[in-house]
Short mmCIF file of C-alpha atoms in Angstrom, two decimals:
data_model
loop_
_atom_site.label_atom_id
_atom_site.label_comp_id
_atom_site.label_asym_id
_atom_site.label_seq_id
_atom_site.Cartn_x
_atom_site.Cartn_y
_atom_site.Cartn_z
CA MET A 1 -35.13 10.25 87.62
CA SER A 2 -36.64 10.46 91.08
CA LYS A 3 -36.65 13.62 93.17
CA SER A 4 -33.39 14.17 95.03
CA SER A 5 -33.42 13.27 98.72
CA THR A 6 -30.25 15.19 99.54
CA SER A 7 -30.46 17.71 102.34
CA SER A 8 -28.64 21.01 102.13
CA GLN A 9 -28.27 21.16 105.92
CA GLY A 10 -26.62 18.77 108.35
CA SER A 11 -28.44 17.19 111.26
CA LEU A 12 -27.11 19.76 113.69
CA THR A 13 -28.98 22.57 111.94
CA CYS A 14 -31.94 20.60 110.65
CA GLY A 15 -35.12 20.81 112.72
CA LEU A 16 -35.86 17.45 114.30
CA ASP A 17 -39.54 17.83 113.55
CA ARG A 18 -39.07 18.79 109.90
CA ALA A 19 -40.57 15.54 108.57
CA ALA A 20 -43.53 15.88 110.92
CA LYS A 21 -44.05 19.56 110.02
CA GLU A 22 -43.79 19.00 106.28
CA ASN A 23 -46.10 15.98 106.75
CA LYS A 24 -45.42 14.51 103.32
CA PRO A 25 -47.37 11.28 102.78
CA THR A 26 -44.79 8.65 103.68
CA THR A 27 -44.60 4.88 103.40
CA ILE A 28 -41.93 2.94 105.30
CA VAL A 29 -41.35 -0.62 104.16
CA VAL A 30 -39.35 -2.75 106.62
CA PHE A 31 -37.88 -5.72 104.79
CA GLY A 32 -36.90 -8.56 107.11
CA ALA A 33 -39.83 -7.61 109.37
CA SER A 34 -39.83 -11.03 111.05
CA GLY A 35 -36.12 -10.82 111.97
CA ASP A 36 -34.33 -9.84 115.18
CA LEU A 37 -33.01 -6.52 113.88
CA ALA A 38 -36.46 -5.30 113.00
CA LYS A 39 -37.93 -6.57 116.26
CA LYS A 40 -35.20 -5.21 118.52
CA LYS A 41 -34.24 -2.03 116.75
CA THR A 42 -36.29 -0.84 113.78
CA PHE A 43 -39.82 -1.05 115.14
CA PRO A 44 -38.94 0.21 118.67
CA ALA A 45 -37.12 3.14 117.00
CA LEU A 46 -40.19 3.96 114.88
CA PHE A 47 -42.41 3.74 117.95
CA HIS A 48 -40.07 6.09 119.87
CA LEU A 49 -40.43 8.65 117.04
CA TYR A 50 -44.14 8.13 116.99
CA GLN A 51 -44.40 8.86 120.72
CA ARG A 52 -42.34 12.04 120.28
CA LYS A 53 -44.60 13.11 117.38
CA LEU A 54 -41.65 13.23 115.04
CA LEU A 55 -43.21 11.10 112.31
CA PRO A 56 -45.46 12.47 109.59
CA SER A 57 -49.14 12.02 110.52
CA ARG A 58 -49.78 10.78 106.98
CA LEU A 59 -47.80 7.59 107.40
CA SER A 60 -48.04 3.90 106.51
CA ILE A 61 -45.61 1.25 107.87
CA ILE A 62 -45.49 -2.08 106.01
CA GLY A 63 -43.56 -5.08 107.19
CA TYR A 64 -42.34 -7.54 104.54
CA ALA A 65 -40.74 -10.93 105.15
CA ARG A 66 -40.96 -14.56 104.05
CA THR A 67 -42.66 -15.66 107.28
CA HIS A 68 -46.41 -16.14 107.07
CA MET A 69 -48.05 -14.14 109.87
CA SER A 70 -51.58 -12.96 110.61
CA PRO A 71 -52.05 -9.26 111.38
CA GLU A 72 -52.33 -10.19 115.10
CA GLU A 73 -49.12 -12.20 114.99
CA PHE A 74 -47.30 -9.40 113.23
CA HIS A 75 -48.49 -6.77 115.72
CA LYS A 76 -47.42 -9.04 118.60
CA ARG A 77 -43.97 -9.31 117.06
CA VAL A 78 -43.72 -5.54 116.45
CA THR A 79 -44.43 -4.77 120.10
CA SER A 80 -42.54 -7.71 121.64
CA THR A 81 -39.58 -5.55 122.71
CA PHE A 82 -41.48 -2.39 123.60
CA ALA A 83 -41.11 -1.28 127.19
CA SER A 84 -43.59 -3.04 129.45
CA ASP A 85 -44.93 0.29 130.71
CA ALA A 86 -45.41 1.74 127.19
CA ASP A 87 -48.56 3.86 126.93
CA LYS A 88 -51.30 1.55 125.67
CA SER A 89 -53.09 4.18 123.62
CA SER A 90 -49.80 5.09 121.93
CA VAL A 91 -49.12 1.42 121.12
CA GLU A 92 -52.63 1.06 119.70
CA GLY A 93 -52.26 4.17 117.58
CA PHE A 94 -48.90 3.00 116.27
CA LEU A 95 -50.19 -0.46 115.35
CA LYS A 96 -52.95 1.12 113.29
CA LEU A 97 -50.19 2.34 110.99
CA CYS A 98 -48.64 -1.13 110.62
CA THR A 99 -49.61 -3.77 108.08
CA TYR A 100 -47.81 -6.88 106.86
CA VAL A 101 -47.11 -8.51 103.48
CA SER A 102 -45.58 -11.99 103.21
CA GLY A 103 -43.40 -12.76 100.21
CA LYS A 104 -40.08 -14.07 98.94
CA TYR A 105 -37.12 -11.85 98.26
CA ASP A 106 -36.56 -12.87 94.65
CA VAL A 107 -40.11 -13.26 93.23
CA ALA A 108 -41.42 -10.42 91.12
CA GLU A 109 -45.09 -11.26 91.76
CA ASP A 110 -44.58 -10.93 95.54
CA PHE A 111 -43.09 -7.44 95.12
CA GLN A 112 -45.92 -6.48 92.79
CA ALA A 113 -48.29 -7.47 95.63
CA LEU A 114 -46.22 -5.26 97.88
CA ARG A 115 -46.58 -2.39 95.47
CA THR A 116 -50.32 -2.89 95.46
CA GLU A 117 -50.33 -2.65 99.29
CA ILE A 118 -48.19 0.51 99.13
CA GLU A 119 -50.56 2.13 96.64
CA LYS A 120 -53.54 1.09 98.73
CA GLY A 121 -52.02 2.89 101.70
CA GLU A 122 -51.26 5.96 99.58
CA HIS A 123 -54.83 5.97 98.34
CA ALA A 124 -56.04 5.91 101.94
CA LEU A 125 -53.77 8.87 102.67
CA GLU A 126 -55.37 10.60 99.68
CA CYS A 127 -52.07 11.17 97.96
CA SER A 128 -52.09 8.79 94.97
CA GLY A 129 -49.83 10.10 92.24
CA SER A 130 -48.67 13.08 94.33
CA SER A 131 -45.04 14.09 93.76
CA ASP A 132 -44.78 14.89 97.49
CA ARG A 133 -44.91 11.22 98.40
CA VAL A 134 -41.92 9.64 100.20
CA ARG A 135 -41.13 5.92 100.14
CA VAL A 136 -38.52 4.50 102.48
CA TYR A 137 -37.26 0.94 101.92
CA TYR A 138 -35.47 -0.29 105.04
CA LEU A 139 -33.43 -3.41 104.38
CA ALA A 140 -33.16 -5.10 107.81
CA LEU A 141 -31.72 -8.10 106.02
CA PRO A 142 -28.59 -10.26 105.71
CA PRO A 143 -26.19 -9.01 103.00
CA SER A 144 -26.73 -12.15 100.87
CA VAL A 145 -30.13 -10.81 99.74
CA PHE A 146 -29.35 -7.09 99.48
CA VAL A 147 -29.03 -7.02 95.69
CA ASP A 148 -31.94 -9.38 95.10
CA VAL A 149 -34.25 -7.21 97.16
CA ALA A 150 -32.89 -3.96 95.75
CA THR A 151 -33.43 -5.27 92.20
CA GLN A 152 -36.98 -6.28 92.91
CA ILE A 153 -37.70 -2.91 94.56
CA LYS A 154 -36.39 -1.03 91.52
CA HIS A 155 -38.21 -3.15 88.96
CA ASN A 156 -41.54 -3.71 90.73
CA VAL A 157 -42.03 -1.16 93.51
CA TYR A 158 -39.98 1.95 92.74
CA ASP A 159 -41.91 5.05 91.63
CA GLY A 160 -39.84 7.71 89.89
CA SER A 161 -42.53 10.32 90.41
CA CYS A 162 -41.91 10.47 94.15
CA THR A 163 -38.96 10.48 96.58
CA ASN A 164 -37.40 7.04 97.13
CA ARG A 165 -34.87 6.26 99.91
CA VAL A 166 -33.16 2.92 100.42
CA VAL A 167 -31.68 2.12 103.83
CA ILE A 168 -28.96 -0.61 103.87
CA GLU A 169 -27.55 -2.24 106.98
CA LYS A 170 -23.92 -3.39 107.39
CA PRO A 171 -21.94 -5.39 106.51
CA PHE A 172 -21.28 -3.62 103.19
CA GLY A 173 -19.20 -6.38 101.67
CA HIS A 174 -16.51 -8.70 102.95
CA ASP A 175 -13.44 -6.97 101.53
CA LEU A 176 -12.59 -4.22 99.04
CA GLU A 177 -13.52 -6.29 95.96
CA SER A 178 -16.90 -7.51 97.32
CA SER A 179 -17.74 -4.02 98.64
CA ARG A 180 -17.07 -2.46 95.24
CA LYS A 181 -19.26 -5.06 93.58
CA LEU A 182 -22.05 -4.35 96.05
CA SER A 183 -21.70 -0.59 95.50
CA THR A 184 -21.68 -1.08 91.76
CA ASP A 185 -24.77 -3.31 91.85
CA ILE A 186 -26.66 -0.92 94.13
CA GLY A 187 -25.41 2.09 92.19
CA ALA A 188 -26.81 0.60 88.97
CA LEU A 189 -30.24 0.61 90.58
CA PHE A 190 -30.31 3.77 92.72
CA ASP A 191 -28.71 7.20 92.76
CA GLU A 192 -26.24 7.79 95.57
CA ALA A 193 -28.65 10.46 96.93
CA GLU A 194 -31.24 7.71 97.39
CA VAL A 195 -28.99 5.37 99.35
CA PHE A 196 -28.55 5.52 103.15
CA ARG A 197 -25.88 3.10 104.44
CA ILE A 198 -26.61 2.96 108.09
CA ASP A 199 -23.87 2.64 110.73
CA HIS A 200 -25.70 3.02 114.02
CA TYR A 201 -22.61 4.29 115.84
CA LEU A 202 -22.94 7.51 113.85
CA GLY A 203 -26.31 8.02 115.60
CA LYS A 204 -24.98 7.72 119.13
CA GLU A 205 -25.22 10.85 121.22
CA MET A 206 -21.58 11.30 122.11
CA VAL A 207 -20.41 10.61 118.55
CA LYS A 208 -22.85 13.17 117.18
CA ASN A 209 -21.46 15.61 119.81
CA ILE A 210 -17.89 15.42 118.54
CA LEU A 211 -18.36 18.03 115.84
CA THR A 212 -19.85 20.48 118.31
CA LEU A 213 -17.19 19.82 120.89
CA ARG A 214 -14.40 20.41 118.40
CA PHE A 215 -15.65 23.27 116.28
CA ALA A 216 -17.76 25.25 118.76
CA ASN A 217 -15.07 25.45 121.47
CA VAL A 218 -11.84 27.32 120.68
CA PHE A 219 -9.73 25.67 123.36
CA TYR A 220 -10.42 22.12 122.14
CA GLU A 221 -9.70 22.80 118.51
CA ALA A 222 -6.54 24.77 119.39
CA VAL A 223 -4.92 21.61 120.88
CA TRP A 224 -6.51 19.04 118.54
CA ASN A 225 -3.36 18.21 116.61
CA ARG A 226 0.05 16.53 116.58
CA HIS A 227 1.77 19.37 118.44
CA TYR A 228 -0.16 18.58 121.65
CA ILE A 229 -1.58 15.04 121.30
CA SER A 230 0.58 11.99 121.97
CA ASN A 231 -1.84 9.24 120.97
CA ILE A 232 -5.54 8.46 120.56
CA GLN A 233 -7.35 5.24 121.41
CA ILE A 234 -10.86 4.23 120.35
CA THR A 235 -12.07 1.24 122.36
CA PHE A 236 -15.07 -1.02 122.04
CA LYS A 237 -15.66 -3.70 124.71
CA GLU A 238 -18.46 -6.21 125.06
CA SER A 239 -18.97 -8.23 128.22
CA PHE A 240 -20.68 -11.12 126.37
CA GLY A 241 -19.58 -13.60 123.74
CA THR A 242 -21.27 -14.70 120.58
CA GLU A 243 -24.06 -16.42 122.60
CA GLY A 244 -25.13 -18.99 120.05
CA ARG A 245 -24.41 -16.78 117.02
CA GLY A 246 -20.85 -17.99 116.65
CA GLY A 247 -21.44 -19.55 113.24
CA TYR A 248 -22.59 -16.20 111.86
CA PHE A 249 -19.85 -14.22 113.61
CA ASP A 250 -17.22 -16.64 112.35
CA GLN A 251 -17.85 -15.45 108.78
CA PHE A 252 -16.76 -11.93 109.75
CA GLY A 253 -14.67 -11.67 112.89
CA MET A 254 -14.10 -8.66 115.10
CA ILE A 255 -12.28 -6.57 112.49
CA ARG A 256 -15.07 -6.79 109.91
CA ASP A 257 -17.87 -6.70 112.49
CA VAL A 258 -16.81 -3.58 114.40
CA MET A 259 -13.50 -2.05 113.47
CA GLN A 260 -13.75 -1.54 109.72
CA ASN A 261 -17.06 0.24 110.10
CA HIS A 262 -18.07 1.60 113.56
CA LEU A 263 -14.63 2.42 114.96
CA LEU A 264 -13.19 3.74 111.72
CA GLN A 265 -16.19 5.97 111.22
CA VAL A 266 -15.69 7.37 114.73
CA LEU A 267 -11.99 7.90 113.97
CA SER A 268 -12.81 9.85 110.82
CA ILE A 269 -14.98 12.29 112.83
CA VAL A 270 -12.35 12.71 115.52
CA ALA A 271 -9.60 13.28 112.91
CA MET A 272 -11.34 15.30 110.21
CA ASN A 273 -10.58 18.95 109.48
CA GLN A 274 -13.32 21.53 109.83
CA PRO A 275 -15.90 21.14 107.04
CA LYS A 276 -17.01 24.17 105.00
CA SER A 277 -20.45 23.84 106.46
CA LEU A 278 -22.64 21.37 108.35
CA GLY A 279 -24.16 20.25 105.06
CA ALA A 280 -24.12 16.46 104.59
CA GLU A 281 -21.72 16.44 101.65
CA ASP A 282 -19.30 18.92 103.25
CA VAL A 283 -19.10 16.73 106.37
CA ARG A 284 -18.69 13.55 104.40
CA ASP A 285 -16.05 15.14 102.15
CA ARG A 286 -13.91 15.84 105.24
CA LYS A 287 -14.36 12.33 106.58
CA THR A 288 -13.40 10.80 103.28
CA GLU A 289 -10.37 13.13 103.05
CA VAL A 290 -9.07 11.74 106.34
CA LEU A 291 -9.64 8.11 105.36
CA ARG A 292 -7.63 8.65 102.19
CA ARG A 293 -4.66 9.68 104.30
CA ILE A 294 -4.65 6.54 106.44
CA LEU A 295 -2.07 3.99 105.44
CA PRO A 296 -3.05 0.31 105.08
CA ILE A 297 -2.67 -1.47 108.44
CA GLN A 298 0.35 -3.71 108.84
CA LEU A 299 0.28 -7.10 110.50
CA GLU A 300 3.05 -6.12 112.93
CA ASP A 301 0.76 -3.27 114.10
CA THR A 302 -2.01 -5.73 114.91
CA PHE A 303 -2.73 -7.81 118.05
CA LEU A 304 -5.37 -10.60 117.81
CA GLY A 305 -7.12 -12.69 120.40
CA GLN A 306 -9.86 -15.31 120.76
CA TYR A 307 -11.69 -16.01 124.01
CA VAL A 308 -11.72 -19.35 125.79
CA ALA A 309 -13.87 -20.49 128.69
CA SER A 310 -13.89 -18.42 131.86
CA ALA A 311 -11.57 -19.36 134.72
CA ASP A 312 -14.44 -20.92 136.70
CA GLY A 313 -15.87 -22.71 133.65
CA SER A 314 -19.22 -20.93 133.95
CA LYS A 315 -18.88 -19.23 130.58
CA PRO A 316 -18.06 -21.15 127.41
CA GLY A 317 -15.21 -20.41 125.05
CA TYR A 318 -15.72 -19.21 121.48
CA LYS A 319 -15.08 -22.66 120.00
CA ASP A 320 -17.35 -24.34 122.56
CA ASP A 321 -20.16 -23.05 120.36
CA GLU A 322 -21.29 -25.96 118.17
CA THR A 323 -21.72 -23.65 115.23
CA VAL A 324 -18.05 -22.57 115.27
CA PRO A 325 -15.46 -24.73 113.46
CA GLN A 326 -12.99 -26.28 115.89
CA ASP A 327 -10.05 -25.00 113.81
CA SER A 328 -11.40 -21.41 113.65
CA ILE A 329 -8.79 -18.69 113.86
CA THR A 330 -11.40 -15.88 113.70
CA PRO A 331 -10.41 -13.17 116.16
CA THR A 332 -12.92 -12.09 118.82
CA PHE A 333 -10.43 -9.46 120.00
CA ALA A 334 -8.32 -7.18 117.88
CA GLN A 335 -6.37 -3.96 118.21
CA CYS A 336 -4.65 -2.13 115.40
CA VAL A 337 -2.34 0.87 115.24
CA LEU A 338 -3.17 3.34 112.43
CA HIS A 339 -1.37 6.38 111.05
CA VAL A 340 -3.00 9.42 109.48
CA ASP A 341 -0.50 10.92 107.07
CA ASN A 342 -1.49 14.58 106.99
CA ASP A 343 -0.23 17.82 108.56
CA ARG A 344 -2.60 17.68 111.53
CA TRP A 345 -1.84 14.12 112.57
CA ARG A 346 1.49 13.04 111.13
CA GLY A 347 3.40 11.15 113.83
CA VAL A 348 0.36 10.59 116.13
CA PRO A 349 -0.52 6.88 116.46
CA TRP A 350 -4.18 5.88 116.61
CA VAL A 351 -5.27 2.65 118.28
CA ILE A 352 -8.60 1.04 117.58
CA LYS A 353 -9.50 -1.89 119.79
CA ALA A 354 -12.51 -4.13 119.98
CA GLY A 355 -13.27 -7.35 121.82
CA LYS A 356 -16.02 -9.72 122.97
CA ALA A 357 -16.35 -11.54 126.27
CA LEU A 358 -14.29 -8.94 128.16
CA ASN A 359 -14.55 -7.71 131.73
CA GLU A 360 -16.97 -4.88 130.95
CA ALA A 361 -19.11 -3.31 128.27
CA LYS A 362 -17.87 0.10 127.22
CA MET A 363 -17.10 2.23 124.22
CA LEU A 364 -14.85 5.28 124.62
CA ILE A 365 -12.43 7.60 122.90
CA ARG A 366 -9.27 8.40 124.87
CA ILE A 367 -7.10 11.32 123.74
CA GLN A 368 -3.81 11.45 125.60
CA TYR A 369 -1.83 14.69 125.47
CA LYS A 370 1.94 15.01 125.56
CA ASP A 371 4.04 15.65 128.66
CA MET A 372 4.45 19.26 129.67
CA PRO A 373 7.68 20.64 128.19
CA ASN A 374 10.08 22.23 130.66
CA ALA A 375 7.60 21.42 133.41
CA LEU A 376 7.94 22.96 136.85
CA PHE A 377 6.43 19.75 138.23
CA PRO A 378 7.52 16.17 137.55
CA ASN A 379 5.76 14.50 134.66
CA LEU A 380 3.86 11.99 136.77
CA ALA A 381 0.80 11.92 134.54
CA ARG A 382 -0.54 13.21 131.26
CA ASN A 383 -3.75 15.07 130.60
CA GLU A 384 -6.40 13.00 128.90
CA LEU A 385 -9.71 13.88 127.32
CA VAL A 386 -12.07 10.90 127.50
CA LEU A 387 -15.38 10.69 125.66
CA GLN A 388 -17.44 7.75 126.91
CA VAL A 389 -19.95 6.86 124.21
CA SER A 390 -21.60 4.07 126.15
CA PRO A 391 -22.99 2.85 128.46
CA LYS A 392 -23.21 6.16 130.39
CA GLU A 393 -22.70 9.15 128.14
CA SER A 394 -20.01 11.36 129.60
CA MET A 395 -16.82 13.26 128.96
CA TYR A 396 -14.07 14.18 131.35
CA ILE A 397 -10.61 15.77 131.28
CA LYS A 398 -8.02 14.16 133.52
CA THR A 399 -6.28 17.09 135.19
CA ILE A 400 -3.38 17.34 137.64
CA VAL A 401 -4.16 19.48 140.71
CA LYS A 402 -2.75 20.09 144.15
CA GLU A 403 -4.33 18.10 146.91
CA PRO A 404 -6.51 20.40 149.07
CA GLY A 405 -5.22 21.53 152.44
CA LEU A 406 -1.68 22.06 153.67
CA SER A 407 -0.25 19.31 151.47
CA THR A 408 1.70 20.18 148.27
CA LYS A 409 1.21 16.67 146.91
CA LEU A 410 -0.01 16.36 143.34
CA ALA A 411 -3.23 14.49 142.58
CA MET A 412 -5.11 13.48 139.49
CA SER A 413 -8.69 14.70 139.23
CA GLU A 414 -11.09 15.46 136.45
CA LEU A 415 -13.35 18.08 134.93
CA ASP A 416 -16.45 16.02 134.41
CA LEU A 417 -19.57 16.30 132.25
CA SER A 418 -21.81 13.29 132.84
CA TYR A 419 -25.07 13.52 130.96
CA LYS A 420 -27.09 11.72 133.66
CA THR A 421 -26.24 14.33 136.31
CA ARG A 422 -26.06 17.41 134.05
CA TYR A 423 -29.18 16.83 131.91
CA HIS A 424 -31.94 15.70 134.21
CA ASN A 425 -34.99 13.94 132.75
CA VAL A 426 -33.51 13.99 129.22
CA ASN A 427 -34.34 10.79 127.35
CA ILE A 428 -31.44 10.05 124.96
CA PRO A 429 -32.93 8.08 122.08
CA ASP A 430 -31.49 4.91 120.66
CA ALA A 431 -29.18 5.51 117.73
CA TYR A 432 -31.56 3.86 115.34
CA ALA A 433 -34.31 6.33 116.15
CA THR A 434 -31.90 9.21 115.47
CA LEU A 435 -30.82 7.75 112.16
CA ILE A 436 -34.33 6.81 110.98
CA LEU A 437 -35.30 10.43 111.69
CA ASP A 438 -32.38 11.57 109.54
CA VAL A 439 -33.66 9.35 106.73
CA LEU A 440 -37.11 10.89 106.97
CA ASN A 441 -35.50 14.32 106.93
CA GLY A 442 -33.40 13.42 103.95
CA ASP A 443 -30.14 14.16 105.83
CA HIS A 444 -27.14 12.07 104.77
CA SER A 445 -24.70 13.56 107.34
CA ASN A 446 -24.66 10.46 109.55
CA PHE A 447 -24.58 7.86 106.77
CA VAL A 448 -21.70 6.28 104.94
CA ARG A 449 -21.03 7.44 101.38
CA SER A 450 -19.73 4.97 98.77
CA ASP A 451 -16.27 6.55 98.56
CA GLU A 452 -15.93 6.47 102.37
CA LEU A 453 -16.76 2.80 102.25
CA ASP A 454 -14.22 2.18 99.54
CA GLU A 455 -11.47 3.86 101.53
CA ALA A 456 -12.33 1.92 104.68
CA TRP A 457 -11.95 -1.41 102.91
CA ARG A 458 -8.73 -0.25 101.28
CA ILE A 459 -7.26 0.30 104.76
CA PHE A 460 -8.27 -3.13 106.11
CA THR A 461 -8.41 -5.55 103.16
CA PRO A 462 -4.65 -6.31 102.85
CA LEU A 463 -4.46 -7.09 106.58
CA LEU A 464 -7.56 -9.31 106.48
CA HIS A 465 -6.27 -11.28 103.52
CA GLN A 466 -2.84 -11.72 105.16
CA ILE A 467 -4.37 -12.98 108.39
CA GLU A 468 -6.45 -15.53 106.48
CA GLN A 469 -3.75 -16.62 103.99
CA GLU A 470 -1.06 -17.01 106.65
CA HIS A 471 -3.44 -18.54 109.19
CA ILE A 472 -2.46 -16.17 111.96
CA VAL A 473 -3.56 -17.77 115.23
CA PRO A 474 -5.03 -15.32 117.77
CA LYS A 475 -3.87 -15.38 121.38
CA PRO A 476 -6.27 -16.99 123.89
CA TYR A 477 -7.89 -14.99 126.69
CA GLU A 478 -10.35 -16.04 129.33
CA TYR A 479 -14.02 -15.01 129.09
CA GLY A 480 -14.53 -12.05 131.45
CA SER A 481 -10.87 -11.00 131.43
CA ARG A 482 -9.39 -7.73 130.18
CA GLY A 483 -8.12 -9.42 127.01
CA PRO A 484 -5.09 -11.43 125.87
CA GLU A 485 -1.90 -11.24 127.88
CA GLY A 486 0.38 -8.64 126.34
CA ALA A 487 -2.37 -6.54 124.77
CA TYR A 488 -1.87 -3.55 127.07
CA GLN A 489 1.90 -3.77 126.81
CA PHE A 490 1.51 -3.81 123.02
CA VAL A 491 -0.19 -0.40 123.17
CA GLU A 492 2.38 1.09 125.49
CA ASP A 493 5.26 -0.18 123.31
CA ARG A 494 3.72 0.70 119.97
CA VAL A 495 2.21 4.10 120.60
CA GLY A 496 3.93 5.44 123.64
CA TYR A 497 0.84 5.45 125.84
CA LYS A 498 1.91 6.49 129.34
CA ARG A 499 0.07 5.35 132.42
CA THR A 500 -0.39 7.75 135.29
CA GLU A 501 1.88 7.45 138.29
CA LEU A 502 -0.75 9.23 140.37
CA GLU A 503 -3.55 7.28 141.95
CA TYR A 504 -6.73 7.80 139.96
CA HIS A 505 -10.03 6.09 139.25
CA TRP A 506 -12.93 7.75 137.51
CA GLU A 507 -16.46 6.58 138.44
CA ALA A 508 -19.50 7.30 136.40
CA PRO A 509 -22.25 8.99 138.44
CA LYS A 510 -24.85 6.54 139.72
#
């Protein structure tokens, strides 16, 4: 049995520099090192942590993939998405940590060669055989090879005398049955404490701030329930389409790609009751508790769309992509109404909405409060708390005030916290950097536990199967539009969302 990698403290109380201070000899193996995910996310995130001096100084980074590359070619690929003005000495220092091994994902001899390279690096760090060693296996890979690679790691690379951590990227299965099989297969190889299922939305600044906002401020938590809240919407919008990746996307669709994981994880944090502590398991217990109280989504509570070419013809439709079947009914837009059946939320509808090729790129959480009872003033608008997760981190409370001056006219304004104007010169790291740091610190708080995953698929699988079996055709919408016709009316009709009758437009600070 390997040493446990479970942290007793959550990320909010854990020192960011703990891994650097403890300075345990660490090896990070990035599988899929020649792929886009590693190039665009994993290596830049590691470099960010290196620049901030948050990595152990006794560190080796090994890239592993099927592609044959020379050390120079590998280094060029590692740095290909670094900022053009990145400090050259920092880049050179980082690359000295990085080596590359080429091999297949199902050949034992290739993984034995990888183990030799790992041990060579540990010998150079003068820590061979030390129980303080940490090995991180980051699977930046398609799900089709997860189990093959995990099996080879366990049989040919894994060392039970040190700490082992396995990082797995989504998608975690295709439905409840496939997810359970994947969990069973991975669980047969590694302890749950060794597994880090990464959902990068849990590493985003505003999502990580939700716990603080709720449980460190008495006035928010006091009205965070069904007695005051009318409805909650969690929205994810992309301004681009599949851009040549339609064939891959068509295997999953918007529900599997974004809603079942990212948005449902955000919902669980917004909806959870206060945990006993900020310890990883206490936080994840509360999230799972909420998911267990969500009823499976019904088809009548679902609105689906698929984008077509833009009105001017400059942007192609989803099925204009040659890799997408012409008879595809895969939704590129979806919104679902969910219900949390517990004392805090019973009767409050939740809407999760996600779409590609829309009019803007944005991810936000919108909490709309109920009308004022027995109001002295007409109910022209409702208060709303809006948390904008991206692109510009901010939160604001839509508030009714009297217009200044002699007028008694009501106006809608806001109490605004925009990070860019409030926190000057603060560099908010990419979510991947935050989560990789959590892995190095052994903190599971922002990772998905197997029972959370099981509940998430339980909620969505019946709907997904019904859509596929009954061949539900999504409604068309133009590339660059706000979505399918009727989508906004659907929300108003289904959840009672009330638009303001007062003129209002919030603008993010420039």
